[in-house]
Amino acid sequence: MRIYVTKNYDEMSRKAANIISAQIILKPDCVLGLATGSTPVGIYSQLVDWYEKGDLDFSEVITVNLDEYRGLGAESEQSYVYYMRKNLFDKVNLKSENVHLPDGRITDAEKACRAYNTMLAEIGPQDLQLLGLGKNGHIGFNEPGKFFEKDVHCVELTQSTVEANQRFFEAGKSVPTHAYTMGIRSILRAKRILVVASGEDKADAVQKVFFGQVTPEVPGSILQLHDDVTLVADEGAFSKCRA
Ligand code: GLP
């Protein structure tokens, strides 16, 4: 595992964006696995900057997102497809047919998951998968549990995740209770994995995920078994990893 500890959020974003842009330059038709949440916002903004300066070209890039809320479509500002359009898709020259997320509008979970699994299998492994971390060590929406779920599946979100995500929803609007997410196998098949974390409230998660026991109770801990993982964390997020 490669670890970069940065001074702050901005440096973390620039470093991670550098790694992603190197991937695109090296392989212009790469498959990028993308993540949502507040952590990657600065990365996307940096990538958009470089695109606007003419340094990056997304015309052949294919993207696959980790997850989406069940019941939300692009018209909902809280959906991940809306987030991706706002932060990246609408700002660079990605082709609309090359971007993929689970379809939250399909409420039949089995159908939605099967469709996304099939699509992932057709596209092939991600060349690079970007991941954030939930405070409880979740990746995508793989919540702590008794076993690792392998493929795309529908999850019931834990109370702590619902609470953490409440900030993105207007007062009175409740956070969806279910989401579709890539499973652990869908994530681990990526050739390279890039994890980003910022702030002291992620310090426990970073410590447990990268230096704790590998257990489904801390879903991200499975990343210790992947042979090409890079962590870019700022000092706050890395603060519990220093002896
Ligand atoms: C959500 C997403 C995850 C993300 C996590 C952390 O639960 N499904 O993919 O990593 O939030 O988000 P944030 O970066 O806002 O802390």
Short mmCIF file of C-alpha atoms and ligand atoms in Angstrom, two decimals:
data_model
loop_
_atom_site.label_atom_id
_atom_site.label_comp_id
_atom_site.label_asym_id
_atom_site.label_seq_id
_atom_site.Cartn_x
_atom_site.Cartn_y
_atom_site.Cartn_z
CA MET A 1 0.00 0.00 0.00
CA ARG A 2 1.16 3.52 -0.80
CA ILE A 3 0.29 6.25 1.68
CA TYR A 4 0.43 9.99 1.09
CA VAL A 5 -0.31 12.25 4.03
CA THR A 6 -1.12 15.79 3.01
CA LYS A 7 -1.31 18.99 5.04
CA ASN A 8 -4.96 19.66 4.34
CA TYR A 9 -8.01 18.97 2.21
CA ASP A 10 -6.83 21.02 -0.77
CA GLU A 11 -3.52 19.18 -0.97
CA MET A 12 -5.32 15.85 -0.62
CA SER A 13 -7.60 16.81 -3.50
CA ARG A 14 -4.73 17.88 -5.73
CA LYS A 15 -2.70 14.76 -5.03
CA ALA A 16 -5.65 12.45 -5.72
CA ALA A 17 -6.58 14.41 -8.85
CA ASN A 18 -2.99 14.00 -10.03
CA ILE A 19 -3.22 10.24 -9.70
CA ILE A 20 -6.52 10.16 -11.61
CA SER A 21 -5.27 12.44 -14.37
CA ALA A 22 -2.11 10.35 -14.78
CA GLN A 23 -4.38 7.35 -15.30
CA ILE A 24 -6.35 9.18 -18.00
CA ILE A 25 -3.22 10.38 -19.76
CA LEU A 26 -1.67 6.91 -19.65
CA LYS A 27 -4.82 5.19 -20.92
CA PRO A 28 -7.30 7.63 -22.51
CA ASP A 29 -10.04 4.97 -22.74
CA CYS A 30 -9.65 3.83 -19.15
CA VAL A 31 -12.52 2.71 -16.92
CA LEU A 32 -12.71 4.99 -13.90
CA GLY A 33 -14.66 3.93 -10.83
CA LEU A 34 -16.05 7.06 -9.18
CA ALA A 35 -17.32 7.94 -5.73
CA THR A 36 -19.58 10.61 -4.26
CA GLY A 37 -19.76 12.29 -0.85
CA SER A 38 -18.15 15.54 0.23
CA THR A 39 -14.58 14.23 0.17
CA PRO A 40 -14.14 13.93 -3.64
CA VAL A 41 -15.69 17.34 -4.46
CA GLY A 42 -12.26 19.04 -4.49
CA ILE A 43 -10.82 16.28 -6.68
CA TYR A 44 -13.54 16.74 -9.29
CA SER A 45 -13.13 20.48 -9.21
CA GLN A 46 -9.37 20.11 -9.83
CA LEU A 47 -9.99 17.69 -12.71
CA VAL A 48 -12.48 20.16 -14.24
CA ASP A 49 -9.83 22.91 -13.95
CA TRP A 50 -7.27 20.85 -15.81
CA TYR A 51 -9.85 19.92 -18.43
CA GLU A 52 -10.69 23.61 -18.96
CA LYS A 53 -7.01 24.40 -19.38
CA GLY A 54 -6.84 21.75 -22.09
CA ASP A 55 -4.63 19.40 -20.07
CA LEU A 56 -7.15 16.56 -19.76
CA ASP A 57 -9.42 14.86 -22.25
CA PHE A 58 -12.33 12.69 -21.09
CA SER A 59 -13.69 11.90 -24.55
CA GLU A 60 -12.84 8.21 -24.36
CA VAL A 61 -13.05 7.71 -20.60
CA ILE A 62 -15.70 5.33 -19.26
CA THR A 63 -17.00 5.85 -15.73
CA VAL A 64 -18.81 3.56 -13.31
CA ASN A 65 -20.10 4.89 -10.02
CA LEU A 66 -20.15 2.97 -6.79
CA ASP A 67 -23.68 3.55 -5.64
CA GLU A 68 -27.02 5.35 -5.79
CA TYR A 69 -29.97 5.82 -3.47
CA ARG A 70 -32.94 3.62 -4.21
CA GLY A 71 -35.90 5.75 -5.24
CA LEU A 72 -33.94 8.81 -6.44
CA GLY A 73 -33.40 9.86 -10.05
CA ALA A 74 -31.54 12.73 -11.72
CA GLU A 75 -34.35 15.19 -10.92
CA SER A 76 -33.57 14.84 -7.23
CA GLU A 77 -30.71 17.07 -6.08
CA GLN A 78 -29.75 14.45 -3.51
CA SER A 79 -29.27 11.66 -6.02
CA TYR A 80 -25.74 10.65 -6.85
CA VAL A 81 -26.41 11.03 -10.56
CA TYR A 82 -27.29 14.69 -9.90
CA TYR A 83 -24.11 15.09 -7.83
CA MET A 84 -21.97 13.56 -10.57
CA ARG A 85 -23.48 15.77 -13.27
CA LYS A 86 -23.02 18.87 -11.18
CA ASN A 87 -19.47 18.15 -10.10
CA LEU A 88 -18.03 16.44 -13.16
CA PHE A 89 -20.15 14.99 -15.96
CA ASP A 90 -21.65 18.28 -17.18
CA LYS A 91 -18.34 20.11 -16.92
CA VAL A 92 -16.04 17.91 -18.98
CA ASN A 93 -16.26 16.15 -22.34
CA LEU A 94 -17.37 12.76 -21.03
CA LYS A 95 -19.83 11.15 -23.43
CA SER A 96 -23.22 10.56 -21.84
CA GLU A 97 -23.24 6.94 -23.05
CA ASN A 98 -19.94 6.36 -21.23
CA VAL A 99 -21.12 7.23 -17.72
CA HIS A 100 -22.83 4.65 -15.54
CA LEU A 101 -24.51 4.57 -12.16
CA PRO A 102 -27.01 2.16 -10.65
CA ASP A 103 -30.49 3.33 -11.70
CA GLY A 104 -32.14 4.57 -8.52
CA ARG A 105 -35.45 5.02 -10.31
CA ILE A 106 -35.85 1.26 -10.52
CA THR A 107 -37.41 0.33 -7.21
CA ASP A 108 -37.34 -3.39 -7.95
CA ALA A 109 -34.02 -4.06 -6.21
CA GLU A 110 -33.31 -7.35 -7.93
CA LYS A 111 -33.83 -5.84 -11.35
CA ALA A 112 -31.72 -2.75 -10.62
CA CYS A 113 -28.84 -4.78 -9.20
CA ARG A 114 -28.89 -7.34 -12.00
CA ALA A 115 -28.77 -4.58 -14.61
CA TYR A 116 -25.80 -2.88 -12.96
CA ASN A 117 -23.93 -6.15 -12.42
CA THR A 118 -24.39 -7.06 -16.07
CA MET A 119 -23.19 -3.68 -17.20
CA LEU A 120 -20.08 -3.88 -14.96
CA ALA A 121 -19.26 -7.33 -16.33
CA GLU A 122 -19.54 -6.06 -19.90
CA ILE A 123 -17.35 -3.03 -19.34
CA GLY A 124 -14.61 -4.94 -17.56
CA PRO A 125 -12.58 -4.09 -14.49
CA GLN A 126 -12.01 -0.53 -13.40
CA ASP A 127 -8.47 0.62 -14.18
CA LEU A 128 -8.71 2.87 -11.16
CA GLN A 129 -11.39 2.96 -8.48
CA LEU A 130 -11.77 6.06 -6.31
CA LEU A 131 -13.19 5.47 -2.83
CA GLY A 132 -14.17 7.59 0.13
CA LEU A 133 -14.71 6.14 3.58
CA GLY A 134 -17.80 6.24 5.74
CA LYS A 135 -17.21 7.00 9.42
CA ASN A 136 -17.99 3.39 10.23
CA GLY A 137 -15.46 2.19 7.64
CA HIS A 138 -17.98 1.59 4.87
CA ILE A 139 -16.97 1.76 1.21
CA GLY A 140 -19.59 2.56 -1.39
CA PHE A 141 -22.61 1.67 0.70
CA ASN A 142 -21.23 -1.62 1.99
CA GLU A 143 -22.26 -1.27 5.60
CA PRO A 144 -20.77 -3.22 8.52
CA GLY A 145 -22.23 -6.70 8.73
CA LYS A 146 -21.58 -10.37 9.33
CA PHE A 147 -20.16 -11.06 5.89
CA PHE A 148 -18.85 -9.26 2.82
CA GLU A 149 -21.48 -8.86 0.08
CA LYS A 150 -19.82 -9.66 -3.22
CA ASP A 151 -21.75 -8.13 -6.08
CA VAL A 152 -24.08 -5.19 -6.65
CA HIS A 153 -26.79 -5.36 -4.02
CA CYS A 154 -29.43 -3.34 -2.24
CA VAL A 155 -28.55 -2.29 1.29
CA GLU A 156 -30.51 -0.94 4.18
CA LEU A 157 -28.46 2.00 5.41
CA THR A 158 -27.35 2.06 9.03
CA GLN A 159 -28.63 4.78 11.31
CA SER A 160 -25.17 6.40 11.44
CA THR A 161 -24.99 6.60 7.63
CA VAL A 162 -28.51 8.01 7.38
CA GLU A 163 -27.57 10.62 10.00
CA ALA A 164 -24.25 11.43 8.30
CA ASN A 165 -26.02 11.98 4.99
CA GLN A 166 -28.90 14.00 6.44
CA ARG A 167 -26.82 17.17 5.88
CA PHE A 168 -27.35 16.78 2.12
CA PHE A 169 -31.13 16.74 2.49
CA GLU A 170 -33.38 19.73 3.25
CA ALA A 171 -34.85 19.87 6.73
CA GLY A 172 -37.91 17.65 6.83
CA LYS A 173 -36.84 15.58 3.83
CA SER A 174 -35.82 12.17 4.93
CA VAL A 175 -32.75 10.35 3.65
CA PRO A 176 -33.66 7.24 1.65
CA THR A 177 -33.26 4.13 3.78
CA HIS A 178 -31.96 1.93 0.96
CA ALA A 179 -29.27 2.18 -1.67
CA TYR A 180 -27.80 0.13 -4.49
CA THR A 181 -24.08 -0.36 -4.24
CA MET A 182 -21.22 -2.21 -5.87
CA GLY A 183 -20.28 -5.13 -3.67
CA ILE A 184 -16.85 -5.98 -2.39
CA ARG A 185 -15.97 -8.12 -5.39
CA SER A 186 -17.11 -5.38 -7.77
CA ILE A 187 -14.76 -2.98 -5.98
CA LEU A 188 -11.78 -5.28 -5.47
CA ARG A 189 -11.62 -6.31 -9.08
CA ALA A 190 -10.35 -2.81 -9.88
CA LYS A 191 -6.72 -2.91 -10.97
CA ARG A 192 -5.85 0.02 -8.74
CA ILE A 193 -7.71 1.55 -5.83
CA LEU A 194 -7.38 5.13 -4.60
CA VAL A 195 -8.83 5.93 -1.18
CA VAL A 196 -9.24 9.51 -0.02
CA ALA A 197 -10.00 10.71 3.49
CA SER A 198 -10.07 14.10 5.10
CA GLY A 199 -10.62 15.42 8.60
CA GLU A 200 -10.37 14.09 12.12
CA ASP A 201 -13.82 12.58 12.05
CA LYS A 202 -12.42 10.02 9.60
CA ALA A 203 -9.36 9.24 11.76
CA ASP A 204 -10.93 6.18 13.42
CA ALA A 205 -12.14 4.81 10.10
CA VAL A 206 -8.72 5.25 8.46
CA GLN A 207 -6.98 3.55 11.38
CA LYS A 208 -9.38 0.59 11.44
CA VAL A 209 -9.60 0.16 7.68
CA PHE A 210 -5.86 0.18 6.99
CA PHE A 211 -4.30 -1.01 10.23
CA GLY A 212 -7.03 -2.97 12.00
CA GLN A 213 -8.31 -6.49 11.64
CA VAL A 214 -9.84 -7.49 8.31
CA THR A 215 -13.49 -8.00 9.15
CA PRO A 216 -16.89 -7.38 7.56
CA GLU A 217 -17.65 -5.25 10.62
CA VAL A 218 -15.27 -2.73 9.01
CA PRO A 219 -16.03 -3.24 5.32
CA GLY A 220 -13.13 -1.15 4.02
CA SER A 221 -10.65 -3.37 5.88
CA ILE A 222 -10.89 -5.82 2.98
CA LEU A 223 -8.79 -3.33 1.02
CA GLN A 224 -5.77 -4.65 2.93
CA LEU A 225 -6.03 -7.74 0.70
CA HIS A 226 -5.81 -5.80 -2.56
CA ASP A 227 -2.32 -5.48 -3.97
CA ASP A 228 -2.53 -1.96 -5.40
CA VAL A 229 -4.09 0.46 -2.96
CA THR A 230 -3.10 4.09 -2.52
CA LEU A 231 -4.35 6.12 0.42
CA VAL A 232 -4.31 9.90 0.24
CA ALA A 233 -5.27 11.26 3.64
CA ASP A 234 -4.82 14.66 5.19
CA GLU A 235 -3.19 15.04 8.58
CA GLY A 236 -6.52 15.04 10.42
CA ALA A 237 -7.67 11.79 8.84
CA PHE A 238 -4.28 10.17 9.45
CA SER A 239 -3.92 11.42 13.01
CA LYS A 240 -4.74 8.09 14.71
CA CYS A 241 -2.32 6.12 12.57
CA ARG A 242 0.80 7.69 13.93
CA ALA A 243 2.44 5.72 16.73
C1 GLP B 1 -21.59 7.93 1.43
C2 GLP B 1 -21.12 7.29 0.12
C3 GLP B 1 -19.70 6.80 0.22
C4 GLP B 1 -18.81 7.89 0.79
C5 GLP B 1 -19.30 8.22 2.18
C6 GLP B 1 -18.45 9.27 2.87
O1 GLP B 1 -22.03 6.99 2.35
N1 GLP B 1 -21.95 6.20 -0.27
O2 GLP B 1 -19.25 6.40 -1.06
O3 GLP B 1 -17.48 7.47 0.82
O4 GLP B 1 -20.62 8.72 2.05
O5 GLP B 1 -18.84 10.54 2.44
P1 GLP B 1 -18.12 11.87 2.80
O6 GLP B 1 -17.00 12.00 1.85
O7 GLP B 1 -19.18 12.92 2.57
O8 GLP B 1 -17.69 11.80 4.21
#
